[in-house]
Coordinates of C-alpha atoms in Angstrom, one line a residue:
Chain A
M1 CA 82.7 157.4 32.0
V2 CA 80.3 159.0 34.4
P3 CA 77.8 161.2 32.5
K4 CA 78.0 165.0 33.0
M5 CA 74.5 165.1 34.4
I6 CA 75.7 163.0 37.3
L7 CA 79.0 164.7 37.8
R8 CA 77.2 168.1 38.1
N9 CA 75.9 166.8 41.5
Y10 CA 79.2 166.9 43.2
P11 CA 79.9 170.6 43.4
I12 CA 83.4 171.7 44.1
L13 CA 81.9 173.9 46.8
F14 CA 81.9 170.7 49.0
I15 CA 85.6 170.8 49.5
V16 CA 85.9 174.6 49.9
P17 CA 85.4 174.8 53.8
A18 CA 87.9 172.0 54.4
V19 CA 90.5 173.5 52.0
I20 CA 90.1 177.0 53.5
L21 CA 90.4 175.8 57.1
Y22 CA 93.3 173.5 56.5
T23 CA 95.2 176.0 54.4
V24 CA 94.7 179.0 56.7
F25 CA 95.5 177.1 60.0
S26 CA 98.0 174.5 58.9
V27 CA 99.6 175.1 55.5
V28 CA 100.0 178.9 55.7
P29 CA 101.6 178.7 59.2
S30 CA 104.1 176.2 58.0
F31 CA 105.3 178.6 55.3
V32 CA 105.2 181.6 57.8
G33 CA 107.3 179.4 60.1
L34 CA 109.8 179.0 57.3
A35 CA 110.2 182.7 57.1
A36 CA 110.0 183.4 60.9
A37 CA 112.8 181.0 61.6
F38 CA 115.2 183.4 59.8
T39 CA 114.2 186.5 61.9
D40 CA 114.8 187.8 65.4
W41 CA 111.1 187.8 66.1
S42 CA 110.4 187.9 69.9
T43 CA 108.2 189.6 72.4
F44 CA 110.7 192.6 72.2
Y45 CA 110.2 193.0 68.4
L46 CA 106.7 191.7 68.3
L47 CA 105.6 193.5 65.1
K48 CA 108.9 194.3 63.6
P49 CA 111.0 191.2 63.2
T50 CA 114.2 191.7 61.2
Y51 CA 116.0 189.2 59.0
V52 CA 118.9 187.6 60.8
G53 CA 119.8 184.9 58.3
L54 CA 121.0 181.6 59.7
Q55 CA 121.7 183.1 63.2
N56 CA 118.9 181.2 64.9
F57 CA 120.1 177.8 63.5
K58 CA 123.6 178.7 64.4
D59 CA 122.5 179.5 68.0
L60 CA 120.4 176.3 68.1
F61 CA 123.2 173.9 67.1
E62 CA 125.7 175.7 69.3
S63 CA 123.5 175.5 72.4
T64 CA 123.9 172.2 74.3
G65 CA 120.2 172.2 75.1
F66 CA 119.0 171.8 71.6
L67 CA 121.3 169.0 70.6
A68 CA 120.4 167.2 73.9
A69 CA 116.7 167.7 73.0
I70 CA 117.3 166.0 69.6
R71 CA 119.2 163.2 71.2
H72 CA 116.5 162.6 73.9
T73 CA 113.7 162.8 71.4
L74 CA 115.3 160.2 69.2
L75 CA 116.2 157.9 72.2
Y76 CA 112.7 158.2 73.5
T77 CA 111.2 157.4 70.1
V78 CA 113.4 154.4 69.4
L79 CA 113.0 152.8 72.8
H80 CA 109.3 153.7 73.0
T81 CA 108.7 152.2 69.5
V82 CA 110.7 149.0 70.2
F83 CA 109.1 148.3 73.5
V84 CA 105.5 149.1 72.5
I85 CA 105.8 147.1 69.3
A86 CA 107.5 144.1 70.9
L87 CA 105.2 144.0 74.0
G88 CA 102.1 144.8 72.0
Y89 CA 102.8 142.1 69.5
G90 CA 103.5 139.6 72.3
L91 CA 100.4 140.5 74.3
A92 CA 98.2 140.4 71.2
I93 CA 99.5 136.9 70.3
I94 CA 98.8 135.7 73.9
L95 CA 95.3 137.3 73.9
N96 CA 94.6 135.7 70.5
N97 CA 95.3 132.2 71.9
Q98 CA 92.2 131.8 74.0
V99 CA 93.4 133.2 77.3
K100 CA 90.4 133.5 79.7
F101 CA 88.8 136.9 79.9
K102 CA 90.7 138.1 76.9
N103 CA 88.2 140.9 76.2
A104 CA 88.5 142.2 79.7
Y105 CA 92.3 142.3 79.4
R106 CA 92.0 144.1 76.1
V107 CA 89.7 146.7 77.5
I108 CA 91.9 147.2 80.6
I109 CA 95.1 147.7 78.5
F110 CA 93.3 150.0 76.1
S111 CA 91.6 152.2 78.7
P112 CA 94.5 154.8 79.2
V113 CA 93.6 156.0 75.7
V114 CA 90.8 158.2 77.2
I115 CA 92.9 159.7 79.9
N116 CA 94.8 163.0 79.3
P117 CA 98.6 162.4 79.5
L118 CA 98.9 165.3 82.1
V119 CA 96.6 163.4 84.4
I120 CA 98.4 160.1 83.8
S121 CA 101.7 161.9 84.6
L122 CA 100.3 163.0 87.9
V123 CA 99.4 159.4 88.8
F124 CA 102.9 158.3 87.7
S125 CA 104.7 161.0 89.7
A126 CA 103.0 159.5 92.8
L127 CA 103.9 155.9 91.7
Y128 CA 107.5 157.0 91.2
N129 CA 107.7 158.9 94.5
P130 CA 111.1 157.8 95.9
T131 CA 110.2 157.6 99.6
Y132 CA 106.6 156.3 99.6
G133 CA 105.7 155.5 96.0
P134 CA 104.2 152.1 95.4
I135 CA 107.0 151.1 93.0
N136 CA 109.9 151.6 95.5
A137 CA 107.7 150.3 98.3
F138 CA 107.1 147.1 96.3
L139 CA 110.8 146.7 95.5
R140 CA 111.8 147.0 99.2
K141 CA 109.1 144.6 100.3
I142 CA 110.4 141.8 98.0
G143 CA 113.9 142.4 99.1
L144 CA 115.1 144.3 96.1
G145 CA 115.4 147.6 97.9
S146 CA 118.7 148.2 96.2
L147 CA 116.8 148.6 92.9
A148 CA 114.7 151.4 94.4
Q149 CA 115.5 154.6 92.5
N150 CA 115.0 158.3 92.5
W151 CA 113.0 157.7 89.3
L152 CA 112.4 161.3 88.4
T153 CA 115.2 163.2 90.0
E154 CA 118.2 161.1 89.0
P155 CA 119.3 162.5 85.6
K156 CA 120.6 159.1 84.4
I157 CA 117.2 157.4 85.0
A158 CA 114.6 160.1 84.5
L159 CA 114.2 159.7 80.7
Y160 CA 113.7 155.9 81.1
S161 CA 111.0 156.6 83.7
V162 CA 109.2 158.8 81.2
I163 CA 109.6 156.1 78.5
I164 CA 108.1 153.4 80.9
M165 CA 105.1 155.6 81.3
G166 CA 104.9 156.2 77.6
V167 CA 104.9 152.5 76.9
W168 CA 102.2 152.0 79.6
V169 CA 100.0 154.6 77.8
G170 CA 100.7 153.5 74.2
L171 CA 100.4 149.8 74.5
G172 CA 96.6 149.6 74.3
S173 CA 95.9 150.9 70.7
T174 CA 98.9 148.8 69.5
V175 CA 97.4 145.6 71.0
V176 CA 94.0 146.4 69.4
I177 CA 95.5 146.8 65.9
F178 CA 97.7 143.7 66.3
L179 CA 94.7 141.7 67.6
A180 CA 92.6 142.7 64.6
G181 CA 95.5 141.7 62.3
L182 CA 95.9 138.3 64.0
Q183 CA 92.2 137.6 63.9
S184 CA 92.1 138.2 60.1
V185 CA 94.5 135.2 59.7
S186 CA 92.5 132.2 58.8
A187 CA 92.8 129.2 61.2
D188 CA 93.1 127.0 58.1
F189 CA 96.7 128.1 57.6
Y190 CA 97.6 126.9 61.0
E191 CA 95.8 123.6 60.6
S192 CA 97.6 122.7 57.4
A193 CA 100.9 123.8 58.9
T194 CA 100.2 121.5 61.9
I195 CA 99.5 118.6 59.5
D196 CA 102.7 119.4 57.7
G197 CA 104.5 119.1 61.1
A198 CA 105.4 122.7 61.6
G199 CA 106.3 123.8 65.1
G200 CA 105.2 127.0 66.9
L201 CA 108.2 129.0 65.8
K202 CA 107.9 128.0 62.2
K203 CA 104.2 128.8 62.2
F204 CA 105.1 132.3 63.5
R205 CA 107.9 132.8 61.0
Y206 CA 106.0 131.6 57.9
I207 CA 102.3 132.3 58.7
T208 CA 101.8 134.8 61.5
L209 CA 104.6 137.3 60.7
P210 CA 104.0 137.7 56.9
L211 CA 100.2 137.8 57.3
T212 CA 100.3 140.5 60.0
M213 CA 103.0 142.5 58.2
H214 CA 100.4 145.2 57.4
A215 CA 99.4 145.6 61.0
L216 CA 103.1 145.6 62.0
T217 CA 104.0 148.4 59.6
I218 CA 100.9 150.6 60.4
N219 CA 101.6 150.1 64.1
T220 CA 105.3 151.0 63.9
L221 CA 104.5 154.1 61.9
L222 CA 101.8 155.2 64.3
V223 CA 103.9 154.6 67.4
L224 CA 106.9 156.2 65.8
I225 CA 105.0 159.4 65.0
S226 CA 103.5 159.6 68.4
G227 CA 106.9 159.1 69.9
L228 CA 108.5 161.9 67.9
N229 CA 105.6 164.2 68.9
V230 CA 105.8 163.4 72.6
F231 CA 104.9 166.4 74.7
G232 CA 102.2 166.1 77.4
E233 CA 103.9 163.1 79.0
V234 CA 107.2 164.8 79.4
Y235 CA 105.7 168.2 80.3
G236 CA 103.6 166.7 83.1
L237 CA 106.1 164.3 84.5
T238 CA 109.4 166.2 84.5
N239 CA 109.0 169.2 82.2
G240 CA 112.4 168.5 80.8
G241 CA 114.2 168.2 84.1
P242 CA 116.2 167.3 86.1
N243 CA 118.7 169.7 84.7
G244 CA 117.6 169.1 81.1
A245 CA 117.9 165.3 81.3
T246 CA 114.5 164.7 79.7
E247 CA 114.2 167.8 77.4
V248 CA 112.6 166.8 74.1
F249 CA 111.6 168.8 71.1
G250 CA 108.2 169.6 72.4
T251 CA 109.3 170.9 75.8
F252 CA 112.3 172.7 74.3
I253 CA 110.1 174.7 71.9
F254 CA 107.5 175.4 74.6
A255 CA 110.2 176.6 77.1
N256 CA 111.7 179.0 74.5
F257 CA 108.2 180.2 73.5
S258 CA 107.4 180.9 77.1
Q259 CA 110.5 183.1 77.3
G260 CA 109.2 185.0 74.3
L261 CA 112.0 183.9 71.9
Y262 CA 109.6 183.3 69.0
G263 CA 112.0 183.3 66.1
Y264 CA 114.4 181.0 67.9
A265 CA 111.5 178.6 68.8
A266 CA 110.2 178.7 65.2
A267 CA 113.7 177.7 64.0
A268 CA 113.6 174.8 66.4
G269 CA 110.1 173.9 65.2
L270 CA 111.3 174.0 61.6
V271 CA 114.1 171.5 62.4
F272 CA 111.5 169.4 64.2
T273 CA 109.1 169.4 61.3
V274 CA 111.9 168.4 58.9
V275 CA 113.2 165.6 61.2
V276 CA 109.7 164.1 61.7
S277 CA 108.7 164.4 58.0
I278 CA 111.9 162.8 56.7
S279 CA 111.9 159.9 59.2
S280 CA 108.2 159.2 58.7
F281 CA 108.1 159.4 54.9
T282 CA 111.3 157.3 54.7
L283 CA 109.8 154.6 56.9
L284 CA 106.5 154.7 55.0
G285 CA 108.4 154.2 51.7
L286 CA 110.4 151.3 53.2
F287 CA 107.3 149.6 54.5
R288 CA 105.4 149.9 51.2
K289 CA 108.2 147.9 49.6
M290 CA 108.2 145.2 52.3
E291 CA 104.6 144.3 52.2
V292 CA 103.5 141.0 50.7
E293 CA 100.2 140.1 49.1
Y294 CA 98.7 136.7 49.8
Chain B
M1 CA 87.8 122.5 64.9
Q2 CA 89.9 124.8 67.1
L3 CA 86.8 126.2 68.7
L4 CA 85.4 122.8 69.7
K5 CA 88.5 121.9 71.7
R6 CA 87.9 121.9 75.4
W7 CA 89.8 124.5 77.4
R8 CA 92.5 122.6 79.4
L9 CA 95.1 124.0 81.8
T10 CA 98.5 123.2 80.5
P11 CA 101.8 124.5 82.0
T12 CA 102.3 127.0 79.2
R13 CA 98.7 128.2 79.5
A14 CA 99.1 128.6 83.2
I15 CA 102.2 130.8 82.7
L16 CA 100.3 132.9 80.1
E17 CA 97.3 133.3 82.4
I18 CA 99.6 134.5 85.2
L19 CA 101.4 136.8 82.9
M20 CA 98.2 138.4 81.8
I21 CA 97.1 138.9 85.4
V22 CA 100.4 140.6 86.1
V23 CA 99.9 142.9 83.1
A24 CA 96.4 143.7 84.2
L25 CA 97.6 144.6 87.7
C26 CA 100.0 147.0 86.2
Y27 CA 97.0 148.9 84.9
L28 CA 94.7 148.4 87.8
I29 CA 97.0 149.2 90.7
P30 CA 97.5 152.8 89.7
I31 CA 93.7 153.3 89.7
W32 CA 93.4 151.6 93.0
M33 CA 96.1 153.8 94.5
V34 CA 94.2 156.9 93.3
F35 CA 90.9 155.6 94.8
S36 CA 92.1 154.3 98.1
N37 CA 94.3 157.4 98.8
S38 CA 91.5 159.8 97.8
L39 CA 89.7 158.6 101.0
K40 CA 92.5 159.3 103.4
D41 CA 93.6 162.4 105.2
S42 CA 96.5 164.3 103.8
T43 CA 99.1 162.6 106.0
G44 CA 97.8 159.2 105.1
A45 CA 97.6 159.9 101.4
G46 CA 101.2 161.2 101.5
L47 CA 102.3 157.6 102.4
M48 CA 100.6 156.3 99.3
G49 CA 99.8 152.9 100.8
L50 CA 97.4 150.7 98.9
T51 CA 95.2 149.7 101.8
L52 CA 91.8 151.3 102.4
P53 CA 91.6 153.7 105.3
S54 CA 89.6 152.5 108.4
K55 CA 87.6 155.7 108.3
P56 CA 87.1 157.0 104.8
V57 CA 87.3 160.8 104.5
W58 CA 84.5 161.4 102.0
D59 CA 84.8 165.1 102.8
N60 CA 87.8 165.2 100.3
Y61 CA 85.3 165.1 97.5
A62 CA 83.3 168.0 98.9
V63 CA 86.5 170.0 99.2
V64 CA 87.5 169.2 95.6
F65 CA 84.1 170.2 94.3
R66 CA 84.4 173.5 96.1
E67 CA 88.0 174.3 95.3
S68 CA 88.7 172.7 91.9
N69 CA 87.1 174.0 88.7
I70 CA 85.4 170.7 88.0
L71 CA 82.2 172.1 86.5
R72 CA 83.9 174.8 84.6
G73 CA 86.4 172.2 83.2
L74 CA 83.6 169.8 82.3
Y75 CA 81.7 172.7 80.5
N76 CA 84.9 173.8 78.6
G77 CA 85.8 170.2 77.6
L78 CA 82.3 169.3 76.5
L79 CA 81.7 172.6 74.6
L80 CA 85.0 172.5 72.7
G81 CA 84.9 168.8 72.1
L82 CA 81.3 168.7 70.8
I83 CA 81.6 171.8 68.6
T84 CA 84.9 170.5 67.1
V85 CA 83.3 167.1 66.5
I86 CA 80.2 168.5 64.7
T87 CA 82.3 170.9 62.6
N88 CA 84.8 168.2 61.7
V89 CA 82.2 165.6 60.7
V90 CA 80.3 168.1 58.5
V91 CA 83.4 169.6 56.8
A92 CA 85.4 166.4 56.5
S93 CA 82.5 164.2 55.2
M94 CA 81.4 166.8 52.6
C95 CA 85.0 167.2 51.4
S96 CA 85.4 163.4 51.3
F97 CA 82.2 162.9 49.3
Y98 CA 83.7 165.1 46.5
L99 CA 87.2 163.5 46.8
A100 CA 85.8 159.9 46.7
R101 CA 83.4 160.5 43.8
I102 CA 85.2 162.8 41.4
K103 CA 88.1 161.0 39.8
R104 CA 90.2 163.8 38.5
K105 CA 93.7 165.1 39.3
I106 CA 92.3 167.7 41.6
S107 CA 90.9 165.0 43.9
T108 CA 94.2 163.2 44.1
F109 CA 96.0 166.4 44.8
F110 CA 93.7 167.5 47.6
Y111 CA 93.5 164.1 49.1
N112 CA 97.3 164.0 49.4
Y113 CA 97.3 167.6 50.5
F114 CA 95.1 166.7 53.5
I115 CA 96.7 163.3 54.2
A116 CA 100.1 164.8 54.5
G117 CA 98.8 166.4 57.7
L118 CA 98.6 162.9 59.3
I119 CA 102.4 162.8 59.2
V120 CA 103.8 166.4 59.1
P121 CA 103.4 168.1 62.5
G122 CA 101.7 171.5 62.8
S123 CA 104.0 174.5 63.2
I124 CA 102.9 175.7 66.5
I125 CA 104.9 179.0 66.8
P126 CA 103.7 180.4 63.4
I127 CA 100.1 179.4 64.4
Y128 CA 100.6 181.5 67.5
L129 CA 101.6 184.5 65.3
E130 CA 98.7 184.0 63.1
M131 CA 96.3 183.7 66.0
R132 CA 97.5 187.0 67.4
I133 CA 97.1 188.7 64.1
L134 CA 93.6 187.4 63.6
H135 CA 92.8 188.2 67.3
L136 CA 91.8 184.6 67.9
N137 CA 94.2 183.9 70.7
N138 CA 92.5 182.9 74.0
T139 CA 89.1 182.6 72.2
Y140 CA 86.9 179.5 72.0
I141 CA 86.3 180.0 68.3
G142 CA 90.1 180.1 67.7
L143 CA 90.6 176.9 69.6
V144 CA 87.8 175.2 67.7
M145 CA 89.3 176.3 64.4
L146 CA 92.7 174.8 65.4
F147 CA 91.2 171.6 66.7
V148 CA 89.1 171.1 63.6
T149 CA 92.1 171.7 61.4
A150 CA 94.3 169.3 63.4
T151 CA 91.8 166.5 63.2
L152 CA 90.7 167.1 59.6
P153 CA 93.3 164.8 57.9
F154 CA 92.2 161.9 60.1
G155 CA 88.5 162.6 59.4
I156 CA 89.0 162.9 55.6
F157 CA 91.1 159.7 55.6
L158 CA 88.4 157.6 57.2
F159 CA 85.4 159.3 55.4
T160 CA 87.0 159.0 52.0
G161 CA 87.8 155.4 52.5
F162 CA 84.3 154.6 53.6
I163 CA 82.5 156.6 50.9
K164 CA 84.4 154.7 48.2
T165 CA 82.7 151.5 49.5
I166 CA 79.2 153.0 48.9
P167 CA 78.0 152.2 45.4
R168 CA 77.6 155.2 43.1
E169 CA 74.3 153.8 41.8
I170 CA 72.7 155.1 45.0
D171 CA 73.7 158.7 44.1
E172 CA 72.5 158.2 40.5
A173 CA 69.1 156.9 41.6
A174 CA 68.7 159.9 43.9
I175 CA 69.7 162.3 41.1
I176 CA 67.3 160.7 38.6
D177 CA 64.6 161.1 41.2
G178 CA 65.3 164.8 41.2
S179 CA 67.5 165.4 44.3
N180 CA 69.7 168.5 44.2
P181 CA 73.3 168.0 45.3
Y182 CA 72.6 169.1 48.9
Q183 CA 69.6 166.8 49.3
L184 CA 71.6 164.0 47.8
Y185 CA 74.3 164.6 50.3
F186 CA 72.4 165.4 53.5
R187 CA 69.4 163.2 53.0
I188 CA 70.8 160.2 51.1
V189 CA 74.6 159.8 51.6
F190 CA 75.2 161.3 55.1
P191 CA 72.8 158.8 56.9
L192 CA 74.7 155.9 55.3
L193 CA 78.0 157.1 56.9
K194 CA 76.7 156.5 60.4
P195 CA 79.3 153.8 61.4
V196 CA 82.3 155.9 60.3
T197 CA 80.7 159.1 61.7
I198 CA 80.6 157.4 65.1
T199 CA 84.2 156.4 64.9
V200 CA 85.4 159.8 63.7
S201 CA 83.4 161.6 66.4
I202 CA 84.8 159.5 69.2
F203 CA 88.4 159.9 68.1
V204 CA 88.1 163.6 67.5
F205 CA 86.5 164.1 70.9
I206 CA 89.2 162.2 72.6
A207 CA 91.9 164.1 70.7
V208 CA 90.4 167.4 71.9
W209 CA 89.9 166.2 75.4
N210 CA 93.4 164.8 75.7
N211 CA 95.2 167.7 74.0
V212 CA 97.8 169.5 76.1
A213 CA 99.9 171.7 73.8
Y214 CA 97.1 173.7 72.2
Y215 CA 95.6 174.7 75.5
L216 CA 99.0 175.7 76.9
Y217 CA 99.8 177.8 73.8
F218 CA 96.5 179.2 72.7
S219 CA 94.1 179.5 75.7
K220 CA 93.9 181.0 79.1
S221 CA 93.3 179.0 82.3
T222 CA 89.5 179.8 82.4
Q223 CA 89.2 177.9 79.1
Y224 CA 90.9 174.8 80.4
P225 CA 89.0 171.5 80.1
L226 CA 88.7 169.1 83.0
P227 CA 92.1 167.3 82.6
L228 CA 94.1 170.6 82.5
S229 CA 92.1 172.0 85.5
I230 CA 93.2 168.9 87.4
Y231 CA 96.8 169.7 86.5
S232 CA 96.4 173.3 87.7
F233 CA 94.7 172.0 90.9
F234 CA 97.8 169.9 91.5
G235 CA 99.9 173.0 91.2
K236 CA 98.1 174.6 94.1
Y237 CA 97.6 171.5 96.3
S238 CA 100.7 169.4 95.6
Q239 CA 101.1 168.8 99.3
S240 CA 97.6 167.3 99.7
W241 CA 97.7 164.1 97.7
N242 CA 94.3 163.1 99.1
L243 CA 92.7 166.1 97.4
V244 CA 94.7 165.6 94.2
F245 CA 93.7 161.9 94.0
A246 CA 90.1 162.8 94.6
D247 CA 90.2 165.4 91.8
I248 CA 91.9 162.9 89.5
L249 CA 89.2 160.3 90.2
V250 CA 86.4 162.7 89.6
G251 CA 88.1 163.6 86.3
I252 CA 88.7 160.1 85.0
V253 CA 85.7 158.1 86.1
P254 CA 83.3 159.8 83.5
C255 CA 86.0 159.1 80.8
L256 CA 86.3 155.5 81.8
I257 CA 82.5 155.0 81.9
L258 CA 82.1 156.5 78.4
F259 CA 85.1 154.4 77.3
M260 CA 83.2 151.2 78.3
F261 CA 80.4 152.2 75.8
A262 CA 82.7 153.6 73.1
Q263 CA 85.5 151.1 73.0
K264 CA 83.6 148.7 70.7
Y265 CA 83.3 151.5 68.1
M266 CA 86.9 152.5 68.7
V267 CA 88.2 149.0 68.1
S268 CA 86.2 148.6 64.9
G269 CA 87.3 152.1 63.8
I270 CA 91.0 151.5 64.3
T271 CA 90.6 148.1 62.6
A272 CA 88.9 149.6 59.6
G273 CA 91.4 152.4 59.3
A274 CA 94.5 150.5 60.0
V275 CA 94.2 146.9 59.1
K276 CA 92.1 146.9 55.9
G277 CA 93.3 150.4 54.8

């Protein structure tokens, strides 16, 4: 028990600024959003929204745009997560095995973290340029000209082009977390395994994987959340186009907000919040159960 | 023993080395494309070749400094970033000090209250309504409030974890020596938080610098930081890739230089937060 005389020195006043700020600018809006989603609030009725019941949600799920945005967001999130985690884990294992200049590689892969996604998307729109862009130029030069694509204007491909850029951006922090996890695994485990005659695959299955499970779960959760929240990358590269082929939650809400349909956009935002919260908390619960202590 | 082994080139190792070089090129070629084409005329840059021009057009940079709002963007970005960082560090660390030291239900409740913000996304449309009612739309102070709020959960997460590792005996010694709560916090505890303060500051600054949505929703173009001003510049000069590339380079070189110094702290911060957490 800590004596009263000590406890008096942690005044509750210390948490007041944080609680006020967070409540006013984060929690209150969430509840207001709950209410606004059931109104016809827009630029036309800016100060006098009327209650319209479930009309916004009905409109949302009847419009093809919204369902497509949900589908694209989920597809983006799944592919982004799978590729970032798989490539990140692989690269971290390679870097952990005494490749020369490993710190330089780590810094290079990590560096996009300080560049705004809008700026990166400008660079990528040049790389993806169908006529002169370096990607198509390279493909033609090595005789694979048939693989050259209209990366951003062909509806079937555009979303994958955005995903490739997302993976390029997101790989760095994933590699850093995996590397830290791998470095915390003691070399003794591998030595005893070698003496016992375990091969590379067995070492991975029985030593590396279980001991880096925590890094794996944290990484998956972080990448998943960033995937669901994707906005700047899509806004900058395609802004939902061509013809809605890359529309995600973020761009869908912004487009409707720009048209002044606030109640409608708030309803879309509410669905988004629910989808993100449910998927993240479910995954978090799942991971808590999976982790092992050594 | 592993460390004493001499580095030898085996076939597997050669493949891995080549693989890493290819990966590194995937990151370096885009930067090289930006640099080499920023020195061409607009026809040359439109071809997006990767060779350096025989006659570099340094004038592109002069044009960009004249036509693009580089200084304005730098001022906005630094002002908003630094004020948000300072506010976040003070507010989050004080709050965490209470949450880490007081072991009552109220601490657990408020800790979870804040940490939920790491997962649940902010409701952007209602925030817009609230900002209009409070007349904070398109103001610097409004943006700072939103950025501090958005980064608060992350700050409280790292600060609380760190303060729990500082022995309470330090507080008790200071109290017995006659410190009041504010002296205890600002003179004794806060200086001990230096490593985590550096990490939080860097991540919060980057979050503000790289934000897109809040600027698009809640600010006007004169308040745009450097990255968004580059994007607006592209809107006006999309036919002159040489100028766009020069603007991009001016915008990212300071970030990359700062990154060289900061990445050590970022790595240790991520590691402390994610791996041991």
